[in-house]
PDB file of C-alpha atoms in Angstrom:
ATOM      1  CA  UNK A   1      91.305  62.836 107.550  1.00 40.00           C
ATOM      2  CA  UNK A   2      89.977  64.207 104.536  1.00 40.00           C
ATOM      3  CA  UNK A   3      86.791  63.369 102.688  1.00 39.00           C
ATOM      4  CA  UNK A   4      86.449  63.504  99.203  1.00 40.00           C
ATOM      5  CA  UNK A   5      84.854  66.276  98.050  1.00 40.00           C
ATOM      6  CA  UNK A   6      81.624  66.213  96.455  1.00 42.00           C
ATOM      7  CA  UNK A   7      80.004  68.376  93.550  1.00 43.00           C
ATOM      8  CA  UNK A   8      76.725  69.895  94.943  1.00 44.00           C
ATOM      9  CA  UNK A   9      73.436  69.572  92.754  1.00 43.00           C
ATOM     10  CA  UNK A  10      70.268  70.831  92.748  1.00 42.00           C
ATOM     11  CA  UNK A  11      69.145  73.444  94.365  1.00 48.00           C
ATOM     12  CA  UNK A  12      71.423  72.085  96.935  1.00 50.00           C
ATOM     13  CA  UNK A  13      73.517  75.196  97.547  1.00 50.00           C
ATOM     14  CA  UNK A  14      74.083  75.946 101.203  1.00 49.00           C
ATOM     15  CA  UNK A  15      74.226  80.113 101.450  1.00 52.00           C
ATOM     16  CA  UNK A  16      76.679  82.127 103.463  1.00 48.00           C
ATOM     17  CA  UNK A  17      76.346  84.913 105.285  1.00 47.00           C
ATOM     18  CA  UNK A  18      77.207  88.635 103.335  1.00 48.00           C
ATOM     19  CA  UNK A  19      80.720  89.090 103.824  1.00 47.00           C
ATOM     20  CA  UNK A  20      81.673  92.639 104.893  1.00 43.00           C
ATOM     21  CA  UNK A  21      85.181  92.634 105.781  1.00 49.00           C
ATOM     22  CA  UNK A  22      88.297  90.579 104.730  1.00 50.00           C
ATOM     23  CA  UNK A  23      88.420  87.131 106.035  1.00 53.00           C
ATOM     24  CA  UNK A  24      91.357  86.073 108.722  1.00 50.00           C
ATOM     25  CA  UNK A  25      93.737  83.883 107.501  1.00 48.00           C
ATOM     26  CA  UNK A  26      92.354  80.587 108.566  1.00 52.00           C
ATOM     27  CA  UNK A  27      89.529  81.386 106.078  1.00 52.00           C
ATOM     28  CA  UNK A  28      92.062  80.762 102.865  1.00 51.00           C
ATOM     29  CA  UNK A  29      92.274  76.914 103.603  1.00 47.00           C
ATOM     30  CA  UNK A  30      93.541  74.335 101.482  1.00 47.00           C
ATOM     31  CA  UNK A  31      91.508  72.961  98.402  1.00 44.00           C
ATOM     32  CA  UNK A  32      91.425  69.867  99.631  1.00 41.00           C
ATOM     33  CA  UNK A  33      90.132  70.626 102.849  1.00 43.00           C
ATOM     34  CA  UNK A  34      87.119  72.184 101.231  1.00 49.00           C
ATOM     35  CA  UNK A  35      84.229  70.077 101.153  1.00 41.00           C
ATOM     36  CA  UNK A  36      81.629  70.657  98.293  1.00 47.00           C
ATOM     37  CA  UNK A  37      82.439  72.554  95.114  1.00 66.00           C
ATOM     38  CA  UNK A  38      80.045  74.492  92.747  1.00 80.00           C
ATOM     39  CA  UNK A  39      78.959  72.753  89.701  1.00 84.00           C
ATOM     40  CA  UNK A  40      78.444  74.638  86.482  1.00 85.00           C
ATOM     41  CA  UNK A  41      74.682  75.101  87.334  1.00 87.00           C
ATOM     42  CA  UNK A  42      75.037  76.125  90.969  1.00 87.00           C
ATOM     43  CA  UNK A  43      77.296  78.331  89.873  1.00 88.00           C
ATOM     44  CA  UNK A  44      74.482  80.195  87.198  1.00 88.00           C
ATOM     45  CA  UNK A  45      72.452  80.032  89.320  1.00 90.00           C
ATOM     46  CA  UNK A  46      74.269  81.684  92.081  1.00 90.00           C
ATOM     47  CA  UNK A  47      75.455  84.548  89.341  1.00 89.00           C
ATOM     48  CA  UNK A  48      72.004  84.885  88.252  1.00 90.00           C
ATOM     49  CA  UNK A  49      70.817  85.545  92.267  1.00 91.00           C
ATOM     50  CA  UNK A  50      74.264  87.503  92.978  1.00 88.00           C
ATOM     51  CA  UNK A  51      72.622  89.694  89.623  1.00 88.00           C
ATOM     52  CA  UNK A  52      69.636  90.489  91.187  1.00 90.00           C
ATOM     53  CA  UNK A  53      71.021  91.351  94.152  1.00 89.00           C
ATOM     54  CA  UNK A  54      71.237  88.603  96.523  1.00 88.00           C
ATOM     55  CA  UNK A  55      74.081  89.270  98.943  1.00 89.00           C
ATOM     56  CA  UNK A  56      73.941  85.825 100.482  1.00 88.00           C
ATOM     57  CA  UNK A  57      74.814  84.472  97.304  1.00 87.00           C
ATOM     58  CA  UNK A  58      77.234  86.647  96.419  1.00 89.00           C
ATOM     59  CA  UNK A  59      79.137  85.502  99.306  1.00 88.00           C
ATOM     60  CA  UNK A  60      78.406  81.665  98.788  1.00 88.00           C
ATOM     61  CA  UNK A  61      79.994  82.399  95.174  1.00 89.00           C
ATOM     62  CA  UNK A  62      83.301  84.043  96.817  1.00 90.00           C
ATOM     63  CA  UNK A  63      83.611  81.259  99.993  1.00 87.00           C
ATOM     64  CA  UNK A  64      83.233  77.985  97.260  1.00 88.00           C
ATOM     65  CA  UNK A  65      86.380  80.309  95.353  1.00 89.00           C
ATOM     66  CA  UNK A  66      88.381  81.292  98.340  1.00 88.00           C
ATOM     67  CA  UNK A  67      90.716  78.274  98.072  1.00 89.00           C
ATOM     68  CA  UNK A  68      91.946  79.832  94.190  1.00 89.00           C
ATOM     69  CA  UNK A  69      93.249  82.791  96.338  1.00 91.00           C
ATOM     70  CA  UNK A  70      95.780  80.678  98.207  1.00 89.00           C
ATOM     71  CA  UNK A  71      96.373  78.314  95.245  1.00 89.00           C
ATOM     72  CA  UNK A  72      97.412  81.680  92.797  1.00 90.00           C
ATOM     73  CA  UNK A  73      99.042  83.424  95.735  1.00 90.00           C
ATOM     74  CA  UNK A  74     101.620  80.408  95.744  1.00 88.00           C
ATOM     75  CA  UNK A  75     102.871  81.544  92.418  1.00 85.00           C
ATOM     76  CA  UNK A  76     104.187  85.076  94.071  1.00 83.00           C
ATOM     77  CA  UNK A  77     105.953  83.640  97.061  1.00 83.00           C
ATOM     78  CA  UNK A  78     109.049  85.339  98.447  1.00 79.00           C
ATOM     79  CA  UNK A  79     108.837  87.820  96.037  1.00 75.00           C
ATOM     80  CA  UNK A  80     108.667  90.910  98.586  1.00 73.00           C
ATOM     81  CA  UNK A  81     105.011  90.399  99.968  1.00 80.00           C
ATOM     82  CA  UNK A  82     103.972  88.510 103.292  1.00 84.00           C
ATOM     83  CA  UNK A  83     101.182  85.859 102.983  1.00 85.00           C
ATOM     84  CA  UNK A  84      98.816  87.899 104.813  1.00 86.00           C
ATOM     85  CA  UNK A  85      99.250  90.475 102.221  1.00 87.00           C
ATOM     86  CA  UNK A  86      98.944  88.369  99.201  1.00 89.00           C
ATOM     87  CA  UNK A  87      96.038  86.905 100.436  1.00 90.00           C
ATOM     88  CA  UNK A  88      94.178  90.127 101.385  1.00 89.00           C
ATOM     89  CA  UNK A  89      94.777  91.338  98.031  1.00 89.00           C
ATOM     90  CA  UNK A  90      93.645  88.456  95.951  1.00 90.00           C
ATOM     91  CA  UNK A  91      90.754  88.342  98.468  1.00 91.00           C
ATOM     92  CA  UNK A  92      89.461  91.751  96.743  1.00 90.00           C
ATOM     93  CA  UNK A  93      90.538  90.763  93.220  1.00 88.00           C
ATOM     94  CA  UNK A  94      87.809  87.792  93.814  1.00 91.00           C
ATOM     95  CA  UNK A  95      85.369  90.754  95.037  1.00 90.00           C
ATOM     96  CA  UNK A  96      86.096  92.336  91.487  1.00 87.00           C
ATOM     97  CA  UNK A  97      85.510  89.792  89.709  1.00 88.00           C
ATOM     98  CA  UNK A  98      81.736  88.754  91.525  1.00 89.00           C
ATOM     99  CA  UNK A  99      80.681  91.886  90.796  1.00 86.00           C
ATOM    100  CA  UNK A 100      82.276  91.813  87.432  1.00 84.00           C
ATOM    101  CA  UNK A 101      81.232  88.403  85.922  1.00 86.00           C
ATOM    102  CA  UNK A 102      78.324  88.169  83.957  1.00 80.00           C
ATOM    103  CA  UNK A 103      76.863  84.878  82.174  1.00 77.00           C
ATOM    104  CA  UNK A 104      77.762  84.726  78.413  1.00 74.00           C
ATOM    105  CA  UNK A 105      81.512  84.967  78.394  1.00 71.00           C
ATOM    106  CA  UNK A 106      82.300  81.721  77.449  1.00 74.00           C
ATOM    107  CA  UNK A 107      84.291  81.061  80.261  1.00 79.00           C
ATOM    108  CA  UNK A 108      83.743  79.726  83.996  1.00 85.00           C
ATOM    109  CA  UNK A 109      83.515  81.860  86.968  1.00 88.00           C
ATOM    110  CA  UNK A 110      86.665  80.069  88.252  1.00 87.00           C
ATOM    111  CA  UNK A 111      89.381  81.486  85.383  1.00 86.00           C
ATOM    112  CA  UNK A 112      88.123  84.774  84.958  1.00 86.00           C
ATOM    113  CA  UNK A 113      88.314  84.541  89.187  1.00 89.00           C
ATOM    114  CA  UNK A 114      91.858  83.607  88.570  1.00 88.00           C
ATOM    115  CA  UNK A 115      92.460  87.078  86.301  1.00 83.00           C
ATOM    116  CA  UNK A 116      91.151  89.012  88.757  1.00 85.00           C
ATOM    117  CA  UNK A 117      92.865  87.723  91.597  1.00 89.00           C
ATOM    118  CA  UNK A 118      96.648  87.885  89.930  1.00 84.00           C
ATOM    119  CA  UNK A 119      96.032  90.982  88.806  1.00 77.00           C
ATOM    120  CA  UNK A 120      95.361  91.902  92.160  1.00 81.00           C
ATOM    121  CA  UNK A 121      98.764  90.213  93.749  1.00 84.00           C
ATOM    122  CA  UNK A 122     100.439  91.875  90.752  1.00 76.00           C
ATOM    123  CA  UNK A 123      99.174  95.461  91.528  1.00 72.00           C
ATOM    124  CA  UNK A 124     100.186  95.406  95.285  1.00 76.00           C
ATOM    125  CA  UNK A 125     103.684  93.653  94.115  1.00 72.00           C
ATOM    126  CA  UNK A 126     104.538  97.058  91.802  1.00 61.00           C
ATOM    127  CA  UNK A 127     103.195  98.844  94.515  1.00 61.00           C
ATOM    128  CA  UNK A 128     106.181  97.438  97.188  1.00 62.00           C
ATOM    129  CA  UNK A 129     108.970  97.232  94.573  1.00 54.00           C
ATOM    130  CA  UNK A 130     108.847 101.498  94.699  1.00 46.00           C
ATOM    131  CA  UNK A 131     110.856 102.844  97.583  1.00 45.00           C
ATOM    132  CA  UNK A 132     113.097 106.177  98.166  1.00 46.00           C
ATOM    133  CA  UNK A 133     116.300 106.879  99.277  1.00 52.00           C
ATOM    134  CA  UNK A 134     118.307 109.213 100.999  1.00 55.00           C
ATOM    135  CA  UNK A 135     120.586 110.921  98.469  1.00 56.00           C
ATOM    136  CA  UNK A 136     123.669 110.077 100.008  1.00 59.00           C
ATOM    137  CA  UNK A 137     123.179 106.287  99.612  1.00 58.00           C
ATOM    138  CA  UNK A 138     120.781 106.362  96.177  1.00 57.00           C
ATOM    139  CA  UNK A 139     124.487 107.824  95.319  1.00 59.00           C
ATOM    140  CA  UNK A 140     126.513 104.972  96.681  1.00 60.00           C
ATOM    141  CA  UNK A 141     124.416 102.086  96.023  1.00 58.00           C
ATOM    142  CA  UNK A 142     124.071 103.193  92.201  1.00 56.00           C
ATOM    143  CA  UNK A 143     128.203 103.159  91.767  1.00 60.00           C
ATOM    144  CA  UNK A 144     128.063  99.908  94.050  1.00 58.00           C
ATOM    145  CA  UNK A 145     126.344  97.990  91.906  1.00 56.00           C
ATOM    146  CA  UNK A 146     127.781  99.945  88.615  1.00 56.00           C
ATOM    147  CA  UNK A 147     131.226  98.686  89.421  1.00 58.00           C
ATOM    148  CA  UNK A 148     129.538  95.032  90.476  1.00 53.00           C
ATOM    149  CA  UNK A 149     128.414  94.971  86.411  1.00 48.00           C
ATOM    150  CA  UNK A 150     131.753  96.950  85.198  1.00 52.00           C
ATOM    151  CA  UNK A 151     133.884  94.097  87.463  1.00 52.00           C
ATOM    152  CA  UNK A 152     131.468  90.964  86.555  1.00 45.00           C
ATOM    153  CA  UNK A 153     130.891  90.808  90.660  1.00 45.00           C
ATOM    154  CA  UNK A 154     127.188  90.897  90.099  1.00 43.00           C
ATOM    155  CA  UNK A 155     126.686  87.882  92.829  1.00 46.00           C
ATOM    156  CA  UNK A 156     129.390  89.749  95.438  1.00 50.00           C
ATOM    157  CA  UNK A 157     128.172  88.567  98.741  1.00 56.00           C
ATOM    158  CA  UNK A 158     125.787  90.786 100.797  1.00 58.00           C
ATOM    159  CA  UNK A 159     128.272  91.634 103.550  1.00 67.00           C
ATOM    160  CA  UNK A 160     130.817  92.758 100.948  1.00 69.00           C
ATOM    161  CA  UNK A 161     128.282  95.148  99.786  1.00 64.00           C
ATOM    162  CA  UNK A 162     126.734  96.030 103.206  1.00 68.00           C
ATOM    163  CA  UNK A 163     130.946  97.361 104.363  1.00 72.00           C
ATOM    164  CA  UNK A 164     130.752  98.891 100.511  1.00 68.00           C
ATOM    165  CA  UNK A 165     128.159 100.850 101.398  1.00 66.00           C
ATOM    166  CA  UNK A 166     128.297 101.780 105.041  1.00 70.00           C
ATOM    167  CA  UNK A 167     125.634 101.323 106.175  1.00 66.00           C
ATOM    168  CA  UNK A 168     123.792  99.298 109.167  1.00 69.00           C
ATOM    169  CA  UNK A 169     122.157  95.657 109.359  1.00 66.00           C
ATOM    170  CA  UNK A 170     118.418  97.182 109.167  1.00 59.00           C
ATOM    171  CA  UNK A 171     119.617  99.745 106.548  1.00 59.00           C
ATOM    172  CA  UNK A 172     120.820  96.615 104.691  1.00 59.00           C
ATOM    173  CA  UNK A 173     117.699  94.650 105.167  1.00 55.00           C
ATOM    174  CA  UNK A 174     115.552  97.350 104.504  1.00 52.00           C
ATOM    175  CA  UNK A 175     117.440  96.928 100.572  1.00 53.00           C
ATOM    176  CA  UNK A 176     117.641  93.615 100.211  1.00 50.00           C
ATOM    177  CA  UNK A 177     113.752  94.018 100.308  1.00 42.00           C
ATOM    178  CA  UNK A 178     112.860  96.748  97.395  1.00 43.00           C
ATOM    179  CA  UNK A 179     113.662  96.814  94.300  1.00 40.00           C
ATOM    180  CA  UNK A 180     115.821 100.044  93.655  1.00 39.00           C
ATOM    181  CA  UNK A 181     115.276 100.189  90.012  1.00 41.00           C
ATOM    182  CA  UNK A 182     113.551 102.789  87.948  1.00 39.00           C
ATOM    183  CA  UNK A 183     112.751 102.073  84.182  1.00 41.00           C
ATOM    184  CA  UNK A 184     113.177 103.864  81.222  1.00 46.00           C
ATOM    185  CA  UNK A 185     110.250 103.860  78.663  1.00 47.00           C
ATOM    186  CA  UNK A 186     112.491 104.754  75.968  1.00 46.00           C
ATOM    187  CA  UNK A 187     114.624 102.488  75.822  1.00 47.00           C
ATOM    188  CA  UNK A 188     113.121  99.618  73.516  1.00 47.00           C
ATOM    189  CA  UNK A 189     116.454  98.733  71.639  1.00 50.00           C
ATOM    190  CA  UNK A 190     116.768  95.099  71.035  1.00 51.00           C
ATOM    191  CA  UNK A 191     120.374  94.621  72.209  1.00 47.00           C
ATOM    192  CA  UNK A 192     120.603  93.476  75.738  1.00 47.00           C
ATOM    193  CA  UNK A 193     118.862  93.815  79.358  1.00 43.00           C
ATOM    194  CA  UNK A 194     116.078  97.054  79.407  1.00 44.00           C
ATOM    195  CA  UNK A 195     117.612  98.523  82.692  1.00 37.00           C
ATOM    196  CA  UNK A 196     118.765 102.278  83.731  1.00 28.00           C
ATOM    197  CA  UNK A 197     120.235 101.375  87.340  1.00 31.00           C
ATOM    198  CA  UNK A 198     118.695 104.495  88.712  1.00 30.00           C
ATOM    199  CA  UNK A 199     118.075 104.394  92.444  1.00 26.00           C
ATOM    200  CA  UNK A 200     114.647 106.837  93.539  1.00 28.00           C
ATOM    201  CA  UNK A 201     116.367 109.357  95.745  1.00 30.00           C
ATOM    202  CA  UNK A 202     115.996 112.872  96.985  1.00 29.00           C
ATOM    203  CA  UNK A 203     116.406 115.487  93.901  1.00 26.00           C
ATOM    204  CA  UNK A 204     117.088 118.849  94.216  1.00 25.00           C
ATOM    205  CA  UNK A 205     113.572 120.876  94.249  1.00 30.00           C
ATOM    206  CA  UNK A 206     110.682 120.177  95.738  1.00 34.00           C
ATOM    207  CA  UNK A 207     108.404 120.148  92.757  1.00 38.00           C
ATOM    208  CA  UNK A 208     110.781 117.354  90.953  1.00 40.00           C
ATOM    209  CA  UNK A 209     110.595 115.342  94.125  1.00 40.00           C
ATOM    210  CA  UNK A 210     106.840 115.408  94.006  1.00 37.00           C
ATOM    211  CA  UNK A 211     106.569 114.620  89.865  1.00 45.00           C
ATOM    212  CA  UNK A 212     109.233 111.611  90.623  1.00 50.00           C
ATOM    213  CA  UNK A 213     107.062 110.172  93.095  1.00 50.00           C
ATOM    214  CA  UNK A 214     103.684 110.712  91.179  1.00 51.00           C
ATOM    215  CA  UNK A 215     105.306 109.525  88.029  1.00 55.00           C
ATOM    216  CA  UNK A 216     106.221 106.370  89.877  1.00 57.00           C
ATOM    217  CA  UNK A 217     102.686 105.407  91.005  1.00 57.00           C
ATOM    218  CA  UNK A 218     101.132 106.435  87.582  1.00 59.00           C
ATOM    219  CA  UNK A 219     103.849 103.797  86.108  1.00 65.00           C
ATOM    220  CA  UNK A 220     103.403 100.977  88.128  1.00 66.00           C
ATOM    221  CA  UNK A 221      98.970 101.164  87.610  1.00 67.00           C
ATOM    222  CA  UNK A 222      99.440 101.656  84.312  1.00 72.00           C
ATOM    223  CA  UNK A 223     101.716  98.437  84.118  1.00 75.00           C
ATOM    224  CA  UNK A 224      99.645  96.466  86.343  1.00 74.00           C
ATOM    225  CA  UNK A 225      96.827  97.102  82.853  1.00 78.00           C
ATOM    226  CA  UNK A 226      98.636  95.726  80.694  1.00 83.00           C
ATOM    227  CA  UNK A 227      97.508  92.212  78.568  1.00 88.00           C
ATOM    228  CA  UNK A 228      99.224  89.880  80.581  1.00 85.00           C
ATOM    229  CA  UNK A 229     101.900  88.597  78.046  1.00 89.00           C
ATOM    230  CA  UNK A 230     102.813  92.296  77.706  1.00 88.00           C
ATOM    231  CA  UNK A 231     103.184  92.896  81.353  1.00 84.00           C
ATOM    232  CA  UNK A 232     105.228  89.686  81.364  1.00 85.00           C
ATOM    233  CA  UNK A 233     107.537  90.904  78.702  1.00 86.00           C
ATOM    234  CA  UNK A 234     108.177  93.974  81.034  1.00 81.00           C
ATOM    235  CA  UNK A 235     108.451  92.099  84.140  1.00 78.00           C
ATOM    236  CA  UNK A 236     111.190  90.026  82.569  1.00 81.00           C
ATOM    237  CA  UNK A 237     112.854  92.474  80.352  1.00 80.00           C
ATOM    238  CA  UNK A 238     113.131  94.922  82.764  1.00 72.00           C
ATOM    239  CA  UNK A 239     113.184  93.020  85.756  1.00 69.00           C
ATOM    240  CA  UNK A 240     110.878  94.531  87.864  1.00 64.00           C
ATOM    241  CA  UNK A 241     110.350  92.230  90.518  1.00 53.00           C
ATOM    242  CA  UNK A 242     113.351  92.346  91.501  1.00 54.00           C
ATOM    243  CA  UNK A 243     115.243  89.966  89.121  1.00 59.00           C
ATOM    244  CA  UNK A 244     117.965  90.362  86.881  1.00 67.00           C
ATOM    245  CA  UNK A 245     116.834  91.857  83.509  1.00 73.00           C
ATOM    246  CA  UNK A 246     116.515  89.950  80.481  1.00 79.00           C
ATOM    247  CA  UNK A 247     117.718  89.790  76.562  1.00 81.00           C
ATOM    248  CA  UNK A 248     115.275  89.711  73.874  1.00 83.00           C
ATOM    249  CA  UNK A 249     116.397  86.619  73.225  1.00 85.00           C
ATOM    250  CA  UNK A 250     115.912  84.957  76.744  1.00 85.00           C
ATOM    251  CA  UNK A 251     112.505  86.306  77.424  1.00 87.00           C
ATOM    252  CA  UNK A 252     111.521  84.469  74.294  1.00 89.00           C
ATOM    253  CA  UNK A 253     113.371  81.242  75.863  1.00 88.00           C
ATOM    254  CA  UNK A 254     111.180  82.120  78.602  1.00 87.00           C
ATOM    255  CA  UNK A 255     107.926  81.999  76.950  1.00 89.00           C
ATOM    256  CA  UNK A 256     108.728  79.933  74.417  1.00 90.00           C
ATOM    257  CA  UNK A 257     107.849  82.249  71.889  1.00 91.00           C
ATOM    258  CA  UNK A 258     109.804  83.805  68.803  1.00 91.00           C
ATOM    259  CA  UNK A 259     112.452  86.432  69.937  1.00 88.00           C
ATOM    260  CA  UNK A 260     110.758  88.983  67.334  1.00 89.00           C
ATOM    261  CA  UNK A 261     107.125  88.181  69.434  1.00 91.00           C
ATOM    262  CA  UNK A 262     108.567  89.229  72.482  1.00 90.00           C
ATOM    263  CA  UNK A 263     109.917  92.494  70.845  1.00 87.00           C
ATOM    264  CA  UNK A 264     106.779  93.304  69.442  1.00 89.00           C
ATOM    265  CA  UNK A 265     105.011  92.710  72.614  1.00 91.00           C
ATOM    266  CA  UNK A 266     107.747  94.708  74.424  1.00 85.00           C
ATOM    267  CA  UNK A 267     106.883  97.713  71.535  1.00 83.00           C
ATOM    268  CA  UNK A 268     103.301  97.782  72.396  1.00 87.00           C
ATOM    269  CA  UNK A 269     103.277  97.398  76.183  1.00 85.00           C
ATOM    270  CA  UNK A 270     105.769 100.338  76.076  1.00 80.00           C
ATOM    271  CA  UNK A 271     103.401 102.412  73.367  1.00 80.00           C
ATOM    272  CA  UNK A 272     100.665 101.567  75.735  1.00 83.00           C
ATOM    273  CA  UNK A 273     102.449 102.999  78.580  1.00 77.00           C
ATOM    274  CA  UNK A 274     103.169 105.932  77.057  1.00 72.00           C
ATOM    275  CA  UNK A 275     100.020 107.084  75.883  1.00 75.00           C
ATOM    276  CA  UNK A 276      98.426 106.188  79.417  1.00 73.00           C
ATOM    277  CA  UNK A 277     100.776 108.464  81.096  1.00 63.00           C
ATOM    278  CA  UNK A 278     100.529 110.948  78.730  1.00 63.00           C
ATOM    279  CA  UNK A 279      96.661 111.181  79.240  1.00 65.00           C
ATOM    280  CA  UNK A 280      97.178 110.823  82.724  1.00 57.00           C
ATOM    281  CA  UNK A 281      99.047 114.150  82.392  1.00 53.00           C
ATOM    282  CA  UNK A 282     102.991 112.676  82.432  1.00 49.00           C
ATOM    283  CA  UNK A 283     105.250 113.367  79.251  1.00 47.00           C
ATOM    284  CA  UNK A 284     105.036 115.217  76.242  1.00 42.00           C
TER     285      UNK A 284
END
């Protein structure tokens, strides 16, 4: 049975040992299987230590925080990442953000935590949705699916488009866990779902093999920087984890904003991202 847990005051603030390595899994338990949680006070006070220094309080800070991990982490389930993963990741967002916080930004320790840790999920999310594929089935799969849209089959069942393809069980597992698209930053009309259904295959050359690939990675940090109602916009516009891409018009159902929000949103983010590739050397 659980007890009810208590806010600590005081100087009461039992310290934990400097954390060097990424907790096991039986670390991330359950809020309510925590026992006492940091009150505004502890928490300065524990931020003011962790400033000058103090190890031991930096990791009482990031233990008393651990359960926010698991509790943001169940907002990115079965999207394409094990637990473990999710976990690990948000783990080191919450290292960003102790060594990030500082007193006098009107907000507690706990939501700009929460920042930290999504963004971290999100980042190793776009990182998995990349994969590449042999130019035989990139080839196949792309005029699979084009005739699915052409036909109105989108929802054909997986072993119709396993014998489609021709291709094996793990071959077809291996696909039904990536995301095969690749998106088009020019494409910011307002009529219909942002999508180019381009698989990431082989390409003739070694040199544009290389510039896809680097491209890719530069795209999906560059994303993962965005204000989080842009990268929203270009999650669901251009469905990039994995689900079907949206209108205009039901992204702003979405968010329950104005249709014209979510374009101008969609205009920025997509400004943004070109000028950060461009001074990361990609483009014109």
């Amino acid at each position: 049975m659980h007890t009810e847990a208590r806010e600590l005051t005081g100087s009461d603030i039992p310290d934990v040992a400097p954390i060097m390595d990424p907790p096991p899994l039986d670390d991330f338990i359950a809020e309510e299987e925590r026992g006492p949680f940091l009150s505004q006070k502890q928490e300065s006070q524990l931020i003011r230590r962790l400033r000058r220094g103090d190890e031991c309080a930096r990791a009482t800070l990031i233990s008393a925080h651990m359960p926010l991990v698991r509790a943001v982490a169940r907002g990115y389930r079965n999207k394409g990442l094990s637990q473990e993963d999710l976990l690990q990741e948000g783990y080191m967002g919450l290292l960003r953000a102790a060594d990030r916080f500082r007193e006098g930004l009107g907000t507690r320790f706990s939501s700009y935590a929460t920042w930290w840790i999504r963004e971290g999920m999100q980042r190793a999310l776009i990182r998995s949705r990349f994969i590449r594929l042999p130019d035989y089935l990139a080839k196949s799969l792309h005029a699979y699916l084009q005739r699915e849209e052409e036909e109105g089959d989108v929802g054909a069942r997986r072993e119709q488009r396993r014998e489609a393809l021709g291709v094996r069980e793990s071959t077809m597992r291996a696909l039904d866990f990536a995301d095969i698209r690749v998106y088009s930053l020019d494409d910011d009309s307002d009529d219909g779902p942002s999508r180019i259904e381009q698989v990431i295959g082989d390409v003739a050359g070694p040199d544009n093999d290389y510039d896809r690939d680097a491209i890719c990675r530069a795209l999906r940090v560059h994303v993962a920087e965005l204000n989080e109602k842009q990268r929203e916009v270009m999650m669901f516009r251009y469905g990039m984890y994995g689900g079907a891409p949206m209108t205009l018009e039901a992204v702003a159902d979405r968010m329950g904003v104005s249709r014209e929000a979510v374009r101008q949103l969609q205009v920025r983010a997509l400004a943004r991202l070109r000028q950060s590739l461009s001074e990361s050397g990609w483009g014109s």
